[in-house]
mmCIF file of C-alpha atoms and ligand atoms in Angstrom:
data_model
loop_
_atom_site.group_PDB
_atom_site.id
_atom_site.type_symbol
_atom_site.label_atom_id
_atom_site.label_comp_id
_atom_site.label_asym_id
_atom_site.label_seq_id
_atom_site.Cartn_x
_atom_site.Cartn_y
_atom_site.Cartn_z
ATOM 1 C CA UNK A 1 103.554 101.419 86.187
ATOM 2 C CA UNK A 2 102.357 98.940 88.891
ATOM 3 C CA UNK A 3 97.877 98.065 88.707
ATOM 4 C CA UNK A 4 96.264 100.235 91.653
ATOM 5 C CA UNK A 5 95.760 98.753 95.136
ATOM 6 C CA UNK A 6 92.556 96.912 95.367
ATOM 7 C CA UNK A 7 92.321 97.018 99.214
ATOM 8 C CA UNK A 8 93.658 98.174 102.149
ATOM 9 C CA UNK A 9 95.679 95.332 103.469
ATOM 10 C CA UNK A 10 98.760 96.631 103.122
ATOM 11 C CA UNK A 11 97.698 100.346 104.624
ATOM 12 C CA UNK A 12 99.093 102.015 107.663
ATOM 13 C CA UNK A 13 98.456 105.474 109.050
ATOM 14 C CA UNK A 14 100.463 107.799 110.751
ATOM 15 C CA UNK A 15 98.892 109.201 114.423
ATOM 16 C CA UNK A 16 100.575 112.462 113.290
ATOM 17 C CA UNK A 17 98.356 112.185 110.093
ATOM 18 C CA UNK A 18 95.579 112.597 112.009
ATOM 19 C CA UNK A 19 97.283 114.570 115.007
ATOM 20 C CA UNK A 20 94.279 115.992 116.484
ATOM 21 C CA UNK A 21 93.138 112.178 117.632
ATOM 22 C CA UNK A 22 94.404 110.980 120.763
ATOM 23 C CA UNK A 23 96.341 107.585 120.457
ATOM 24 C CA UNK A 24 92.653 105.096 121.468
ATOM 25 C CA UNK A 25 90.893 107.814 119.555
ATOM 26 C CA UNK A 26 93.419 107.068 116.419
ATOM 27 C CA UNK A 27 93.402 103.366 117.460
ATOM 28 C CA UNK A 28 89.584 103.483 117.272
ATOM 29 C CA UNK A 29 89.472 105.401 113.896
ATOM 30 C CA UNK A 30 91.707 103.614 111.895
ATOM 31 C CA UNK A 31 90.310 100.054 113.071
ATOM 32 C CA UNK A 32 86.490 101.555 112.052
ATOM 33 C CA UNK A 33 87.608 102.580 108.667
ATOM 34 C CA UNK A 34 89.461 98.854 107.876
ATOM 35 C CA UNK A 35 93.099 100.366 107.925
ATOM 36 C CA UNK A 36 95.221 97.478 109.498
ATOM 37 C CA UNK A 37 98.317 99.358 110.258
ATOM 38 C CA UNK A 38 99.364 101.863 112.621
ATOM 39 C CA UNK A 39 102.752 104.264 112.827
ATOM 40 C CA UNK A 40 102.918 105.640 116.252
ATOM 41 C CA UNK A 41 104.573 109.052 116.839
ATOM 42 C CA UNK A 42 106.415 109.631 120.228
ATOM 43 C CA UNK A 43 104.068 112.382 121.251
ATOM 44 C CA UNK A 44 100.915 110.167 121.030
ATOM 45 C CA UNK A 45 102.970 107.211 123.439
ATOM 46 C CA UNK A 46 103.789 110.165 125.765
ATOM 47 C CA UNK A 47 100.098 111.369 126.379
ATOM 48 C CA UNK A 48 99.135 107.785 128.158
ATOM 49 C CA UNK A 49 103.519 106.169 128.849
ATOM 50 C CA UNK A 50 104.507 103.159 127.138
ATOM 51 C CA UNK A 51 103.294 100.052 129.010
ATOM 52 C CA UNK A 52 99.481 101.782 128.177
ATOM 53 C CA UNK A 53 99.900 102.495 124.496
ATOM 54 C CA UNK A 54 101.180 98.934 124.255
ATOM 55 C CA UNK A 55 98.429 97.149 125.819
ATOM 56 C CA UNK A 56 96.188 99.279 123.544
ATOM 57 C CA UNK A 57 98.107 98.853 120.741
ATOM 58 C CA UNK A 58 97.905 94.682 121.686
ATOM 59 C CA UNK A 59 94.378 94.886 122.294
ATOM 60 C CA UNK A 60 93.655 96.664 119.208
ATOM 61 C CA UNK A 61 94.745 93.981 116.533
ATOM 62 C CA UNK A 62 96.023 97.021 114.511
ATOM 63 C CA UNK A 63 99.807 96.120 113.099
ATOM 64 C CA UNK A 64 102.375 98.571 114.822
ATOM 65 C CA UNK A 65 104.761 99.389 112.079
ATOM 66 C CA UNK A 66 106.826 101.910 113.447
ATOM 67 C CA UNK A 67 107.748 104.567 115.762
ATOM 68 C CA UNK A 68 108.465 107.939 114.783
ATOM 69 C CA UNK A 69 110.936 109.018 116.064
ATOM 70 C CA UNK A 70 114.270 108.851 116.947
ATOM 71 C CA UNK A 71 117.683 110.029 115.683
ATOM 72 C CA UNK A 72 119.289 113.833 116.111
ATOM 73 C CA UNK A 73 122.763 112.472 116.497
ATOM 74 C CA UNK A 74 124.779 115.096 115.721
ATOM 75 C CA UNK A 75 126.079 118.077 118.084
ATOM 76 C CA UNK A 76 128.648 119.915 119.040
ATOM 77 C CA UNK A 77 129.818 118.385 122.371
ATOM 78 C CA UNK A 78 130.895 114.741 123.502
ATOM 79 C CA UNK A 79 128.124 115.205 125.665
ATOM 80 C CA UNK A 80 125.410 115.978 124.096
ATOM 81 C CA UNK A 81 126.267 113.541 121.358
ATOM 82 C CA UNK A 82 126.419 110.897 124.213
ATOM 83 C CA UNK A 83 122.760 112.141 125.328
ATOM 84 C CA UNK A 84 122.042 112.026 121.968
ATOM 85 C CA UNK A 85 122.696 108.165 122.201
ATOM 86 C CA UNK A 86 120.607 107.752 125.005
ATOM 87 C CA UNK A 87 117.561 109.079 124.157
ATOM 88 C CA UNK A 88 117.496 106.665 121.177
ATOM 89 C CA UNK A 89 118.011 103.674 123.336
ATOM 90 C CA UNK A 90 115.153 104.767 124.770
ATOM 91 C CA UNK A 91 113.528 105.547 122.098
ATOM 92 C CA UNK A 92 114.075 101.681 120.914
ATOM 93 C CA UNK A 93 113.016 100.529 124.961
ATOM 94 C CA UNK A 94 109.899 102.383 123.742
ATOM 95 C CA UNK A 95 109.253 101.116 120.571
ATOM 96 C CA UNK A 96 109.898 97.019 121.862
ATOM 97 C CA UNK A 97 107.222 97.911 124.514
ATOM 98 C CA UNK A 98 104.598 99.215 121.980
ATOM 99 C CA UNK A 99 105.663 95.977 119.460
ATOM 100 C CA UNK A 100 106.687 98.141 116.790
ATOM 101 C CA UNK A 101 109.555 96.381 115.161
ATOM 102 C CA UNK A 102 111.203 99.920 113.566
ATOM 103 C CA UNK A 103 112.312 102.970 114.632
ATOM 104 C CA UNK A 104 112.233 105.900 111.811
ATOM 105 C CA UNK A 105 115.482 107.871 112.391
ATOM 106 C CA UNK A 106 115.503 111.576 111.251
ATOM 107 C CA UNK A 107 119.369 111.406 111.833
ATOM 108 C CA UNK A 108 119.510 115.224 112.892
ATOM 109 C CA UNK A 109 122.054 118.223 111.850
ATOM 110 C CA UNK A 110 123.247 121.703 112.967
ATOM 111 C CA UNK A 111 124.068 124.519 111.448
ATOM 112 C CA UNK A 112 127.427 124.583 113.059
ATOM 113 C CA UNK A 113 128.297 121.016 111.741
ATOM 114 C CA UNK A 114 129.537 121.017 108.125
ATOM 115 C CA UNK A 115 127.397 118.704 106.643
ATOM 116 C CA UNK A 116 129.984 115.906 106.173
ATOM 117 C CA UNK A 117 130.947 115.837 109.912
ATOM 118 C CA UNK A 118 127.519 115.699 111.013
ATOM 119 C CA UNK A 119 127.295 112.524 108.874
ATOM 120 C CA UNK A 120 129.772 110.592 110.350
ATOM 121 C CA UNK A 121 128.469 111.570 113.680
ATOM 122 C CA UNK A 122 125.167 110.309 112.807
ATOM 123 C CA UNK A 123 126.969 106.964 111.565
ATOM 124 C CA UNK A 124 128.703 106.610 114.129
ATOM 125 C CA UNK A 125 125.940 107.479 116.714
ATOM 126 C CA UNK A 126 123.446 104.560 115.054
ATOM 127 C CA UNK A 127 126.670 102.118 115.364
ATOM 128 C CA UNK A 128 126.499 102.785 118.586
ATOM 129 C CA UNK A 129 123.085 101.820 119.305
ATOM 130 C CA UNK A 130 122.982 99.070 117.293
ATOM 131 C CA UNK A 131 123.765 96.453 119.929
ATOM 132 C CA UNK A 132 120.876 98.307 121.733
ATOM 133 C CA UNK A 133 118.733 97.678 119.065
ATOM 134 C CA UNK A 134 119.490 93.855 118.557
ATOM 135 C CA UNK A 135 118.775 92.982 121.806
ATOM 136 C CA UNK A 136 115.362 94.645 121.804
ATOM 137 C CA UNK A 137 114.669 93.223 118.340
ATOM 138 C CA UNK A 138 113.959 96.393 116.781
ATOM 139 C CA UNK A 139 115.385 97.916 113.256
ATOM 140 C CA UNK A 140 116.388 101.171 112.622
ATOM 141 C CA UNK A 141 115.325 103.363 109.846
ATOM 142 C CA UNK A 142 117.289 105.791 107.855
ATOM 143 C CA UNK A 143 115.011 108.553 106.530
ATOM 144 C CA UNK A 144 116.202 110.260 104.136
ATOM 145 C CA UNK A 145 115.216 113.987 104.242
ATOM 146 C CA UNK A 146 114.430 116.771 101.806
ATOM 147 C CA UNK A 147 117.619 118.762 101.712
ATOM 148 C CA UNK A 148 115.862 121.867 102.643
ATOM 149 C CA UNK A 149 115.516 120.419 105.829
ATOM 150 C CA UNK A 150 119.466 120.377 106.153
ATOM 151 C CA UNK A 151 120.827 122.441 108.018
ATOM 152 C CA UNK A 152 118.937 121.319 111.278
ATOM 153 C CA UNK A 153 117.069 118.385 110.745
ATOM 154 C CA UNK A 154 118.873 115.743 108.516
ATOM 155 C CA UNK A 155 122.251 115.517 106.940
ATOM 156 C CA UNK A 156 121.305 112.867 105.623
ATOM 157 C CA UNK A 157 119.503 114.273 102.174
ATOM 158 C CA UNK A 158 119.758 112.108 99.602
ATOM 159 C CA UNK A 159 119.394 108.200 98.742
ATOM 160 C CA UNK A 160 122.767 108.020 97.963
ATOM 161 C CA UNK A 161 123.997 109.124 101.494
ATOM 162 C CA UNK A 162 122.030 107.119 102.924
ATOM 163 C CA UNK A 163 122.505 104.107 101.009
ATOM 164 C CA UNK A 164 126.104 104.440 101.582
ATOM 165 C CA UNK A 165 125.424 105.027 105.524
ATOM 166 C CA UNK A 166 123.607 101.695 105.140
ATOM 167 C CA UNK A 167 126.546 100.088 103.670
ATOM 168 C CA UNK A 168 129.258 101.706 106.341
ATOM 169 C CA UNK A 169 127.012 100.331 109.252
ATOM 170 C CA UNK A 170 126.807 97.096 107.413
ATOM 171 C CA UNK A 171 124.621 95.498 109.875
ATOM 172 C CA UNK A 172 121.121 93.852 109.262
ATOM 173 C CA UNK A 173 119.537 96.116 112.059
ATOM 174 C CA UNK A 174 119.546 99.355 109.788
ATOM 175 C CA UNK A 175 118.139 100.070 106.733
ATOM 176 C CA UNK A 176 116.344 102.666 104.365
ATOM 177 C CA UNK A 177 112.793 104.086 105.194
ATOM 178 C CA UNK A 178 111.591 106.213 101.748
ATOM 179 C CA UNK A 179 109.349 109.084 101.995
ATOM 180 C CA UNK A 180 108.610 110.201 98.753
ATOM 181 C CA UNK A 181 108.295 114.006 99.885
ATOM 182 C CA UNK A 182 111.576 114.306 100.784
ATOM 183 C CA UNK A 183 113.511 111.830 97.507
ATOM 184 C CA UNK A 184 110.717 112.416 94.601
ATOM 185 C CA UNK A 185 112.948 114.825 93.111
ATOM 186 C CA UNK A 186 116.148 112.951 93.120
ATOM 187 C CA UNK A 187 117.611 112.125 89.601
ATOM 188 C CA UNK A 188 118.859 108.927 91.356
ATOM 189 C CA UNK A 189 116.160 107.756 92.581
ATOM 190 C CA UNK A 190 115.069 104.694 90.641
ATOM 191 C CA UNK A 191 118.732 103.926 90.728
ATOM 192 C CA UNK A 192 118.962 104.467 94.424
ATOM 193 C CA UNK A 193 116.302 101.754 94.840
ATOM 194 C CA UNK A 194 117.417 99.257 93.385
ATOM 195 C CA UNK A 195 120.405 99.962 94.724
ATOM 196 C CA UNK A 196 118.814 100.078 98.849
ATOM 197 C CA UNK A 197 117.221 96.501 97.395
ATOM 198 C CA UNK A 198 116.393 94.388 100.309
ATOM 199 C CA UNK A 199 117.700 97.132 103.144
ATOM 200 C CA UNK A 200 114.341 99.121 102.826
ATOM 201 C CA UNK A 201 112.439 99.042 105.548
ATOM 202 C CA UNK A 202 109.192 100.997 105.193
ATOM 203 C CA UNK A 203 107.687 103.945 102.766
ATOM 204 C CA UNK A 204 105.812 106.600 103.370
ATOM 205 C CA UNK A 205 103.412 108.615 100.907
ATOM 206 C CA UNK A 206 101.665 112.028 100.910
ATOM 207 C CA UNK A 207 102.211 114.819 97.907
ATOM 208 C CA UNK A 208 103.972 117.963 97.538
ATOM 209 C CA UNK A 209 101.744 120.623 97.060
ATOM 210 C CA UNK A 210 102.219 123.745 94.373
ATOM 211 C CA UNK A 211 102.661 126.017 95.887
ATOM 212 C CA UNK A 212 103.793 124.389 99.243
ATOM 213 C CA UNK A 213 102.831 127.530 101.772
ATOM 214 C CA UNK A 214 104.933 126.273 104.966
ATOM 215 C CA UNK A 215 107.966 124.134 104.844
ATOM 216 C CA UNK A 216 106.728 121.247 107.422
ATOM 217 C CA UNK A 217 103.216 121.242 107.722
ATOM 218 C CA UNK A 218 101.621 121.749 104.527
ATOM 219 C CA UNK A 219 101.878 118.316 102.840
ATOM 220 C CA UNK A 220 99.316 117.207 100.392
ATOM 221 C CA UNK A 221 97.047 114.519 100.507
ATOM 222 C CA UNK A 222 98.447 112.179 97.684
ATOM 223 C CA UNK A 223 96.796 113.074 94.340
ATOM 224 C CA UNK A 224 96.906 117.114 95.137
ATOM 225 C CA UNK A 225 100.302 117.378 94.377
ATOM 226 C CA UNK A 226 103.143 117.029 91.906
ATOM 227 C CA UNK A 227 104.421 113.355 93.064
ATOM 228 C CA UNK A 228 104.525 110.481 90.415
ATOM 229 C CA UNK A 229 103.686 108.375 93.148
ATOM 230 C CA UNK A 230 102.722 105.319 92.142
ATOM 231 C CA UNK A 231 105.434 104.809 89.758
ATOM 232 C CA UNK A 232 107.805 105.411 92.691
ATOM 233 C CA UNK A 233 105.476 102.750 94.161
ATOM 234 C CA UNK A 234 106.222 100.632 91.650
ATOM 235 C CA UNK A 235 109.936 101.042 91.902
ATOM 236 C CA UNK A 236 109.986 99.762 95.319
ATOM 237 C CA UNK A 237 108.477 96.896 94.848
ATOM 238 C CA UNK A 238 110.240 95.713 92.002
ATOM 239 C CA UNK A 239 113.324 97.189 91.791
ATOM 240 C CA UNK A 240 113.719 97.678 95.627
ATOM 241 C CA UNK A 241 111.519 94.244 96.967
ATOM 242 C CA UNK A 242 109.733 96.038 98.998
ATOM 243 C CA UNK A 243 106.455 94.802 100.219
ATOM 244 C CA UNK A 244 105.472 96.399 103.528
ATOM 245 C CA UNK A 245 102.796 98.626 104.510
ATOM 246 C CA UNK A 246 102.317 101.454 102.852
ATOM 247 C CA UNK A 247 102.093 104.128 105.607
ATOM 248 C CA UNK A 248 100.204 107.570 105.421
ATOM 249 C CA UNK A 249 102.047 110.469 106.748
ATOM 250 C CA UNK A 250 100.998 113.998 106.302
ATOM 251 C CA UNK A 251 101.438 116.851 108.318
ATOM 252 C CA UNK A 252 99.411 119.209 107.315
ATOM 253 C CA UNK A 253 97.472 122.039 109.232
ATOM 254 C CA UNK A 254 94.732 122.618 106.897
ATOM 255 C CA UNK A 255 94.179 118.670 107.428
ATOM 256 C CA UNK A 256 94.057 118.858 110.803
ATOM 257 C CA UNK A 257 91.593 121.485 110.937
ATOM 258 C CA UNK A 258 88.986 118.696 108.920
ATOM 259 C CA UNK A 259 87.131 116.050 110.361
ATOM 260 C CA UNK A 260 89.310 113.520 111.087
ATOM 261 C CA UNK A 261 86.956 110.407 110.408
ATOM 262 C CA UNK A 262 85.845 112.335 107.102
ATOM 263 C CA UNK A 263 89.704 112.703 106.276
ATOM 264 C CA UNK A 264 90.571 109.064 106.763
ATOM 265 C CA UNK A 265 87.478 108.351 104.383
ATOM 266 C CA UNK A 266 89.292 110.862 101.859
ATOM 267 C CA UNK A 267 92.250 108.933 102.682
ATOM 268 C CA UNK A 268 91.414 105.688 102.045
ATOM 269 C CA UNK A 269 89.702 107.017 98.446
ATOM 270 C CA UNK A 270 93.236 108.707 97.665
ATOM 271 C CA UNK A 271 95.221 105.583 98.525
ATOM 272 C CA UNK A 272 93.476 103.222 95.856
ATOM 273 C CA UNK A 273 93.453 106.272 93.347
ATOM 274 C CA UNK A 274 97.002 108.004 93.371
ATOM 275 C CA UNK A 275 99.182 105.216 95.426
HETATM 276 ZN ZN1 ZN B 301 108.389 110.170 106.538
#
């Protein structure tokens, strides 16, 4: 088991973590409260365009670590899978203009895609924009989700799919991103890490709650839930090398009813005590 953080230095905080703040009210928050990074979600560039969330993203000093999101590859026309392709090389246009150097992919599925064929869509959809990608200096992130979410949001559900997605694409532009809501149940997942060593590209933290009461926005603060996180923690860094920010991400309605400054306080104390 790794020692507890002692600061924040390597903290970053989703904007949908604290959804209810507009991005310069987020920007303004997180910088108050001493949390260095920042993971900007699509909606909150949207509200002001691109070019504006960048220059107060600049301005800030904060450390853009990602934008959420792109992906959603698979479907059941040429079409729309070619659509598909071009809203993520927007989605990377986006991200190079805001200086985050990683998309997060939540590679998509449908429920009239067996799940296998919606994988190799998805593979072959991100080897399609990786050229895109390169030229705008800007990773892509394989998320793995919970497979509950698999029938319309992610075929790709566990560590091991992903990690052999990773090793298909073979190309230094993608990589892992762990969220330990969605792998913290895995059998494989210490093995998994090691075996994504060196192709992860960023973690994310919150808890599952007991019970969980809605399937997407009742996360838990870490610490209120069942989530050995800091051994998982601890896992990444040695076993996987990884050691990037550690980024908030909760979607949670009862947390977005709270005071938002208050919540980042109860963040921060959560953080040093559970991650
Ligand atoms: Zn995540």
């Amino acid at each position: 088991m790794p020692a507890a953080l002692t600061d924040f230095s390597r903290m970053c905080v989703h904007t949908m973590t604290t959804k209810p703040l507009k991005l310069d009210e987020a920007i303004a928050a997180y910088t108050k409260e001493g949390i260095p990074g920042i993971t900007v979600w699509r909606q909150h560039v949207e509200a002001v365009g691109a070019e504006e969330a960048g220059k107060m993203l600049r301005d800030s000093g904060l450390k853009v670590v990602s934008l959420c999101r792109g992906g959603f590859f698979p479907a059941t026309s040429g079409t729309a899978r070619e659509e598909a392709r071009t809203e993520n090389r927007r989605v990377i246009d986006e991200a190079a203009e805001i200086g985050a150097p990683l998309v997060v992919l939540v590679c998509g599925a449908h429920p009239e895609i067996d799940q296998q064929t919606a994988r190799q869509q998805i593979t072959d959809g991100i080897h399609s924009i990786i050229p895109h990608a390169k030229a705008a200096g800007v990773k892509l992130g394989i998320e793995v989700l919970h497979p509950m979410y698999a029938a319309d949001r992610s075929a790709v559900c566990t560590m091991d799919q992903a990690n052999n997605m990773i090793l298909a694409l073979g190309s230094e532009w993608t990589g892992l991103v762990v969220d330990v809501y969605h792998v913290w149940w895995d059998h494989f997942l210490r093995a998994e890490i090691q075996r994504a060593r060196d192709t992860i590209l960023g973690f994310h933290v919150c808890d599952w709650r007991v019970p969980t009461r809605d399937l997407l926005n009742d996360r838990g603060v870490m610490g209120d839930g069942c989530i050995k996180i800091r051994e998982i923690r601890g896992w990444m860094e040695e076993l996987g090398g990884f050691k990037g920010f550690i980024e908030v991400e909760i979607f949670s309605e009862e947390c977005w009813g709270l005071d938002q400054t208050r919540y980042l306080k109860r963040l921060k104390n959560a953080y040093l005590k559970h991650v």
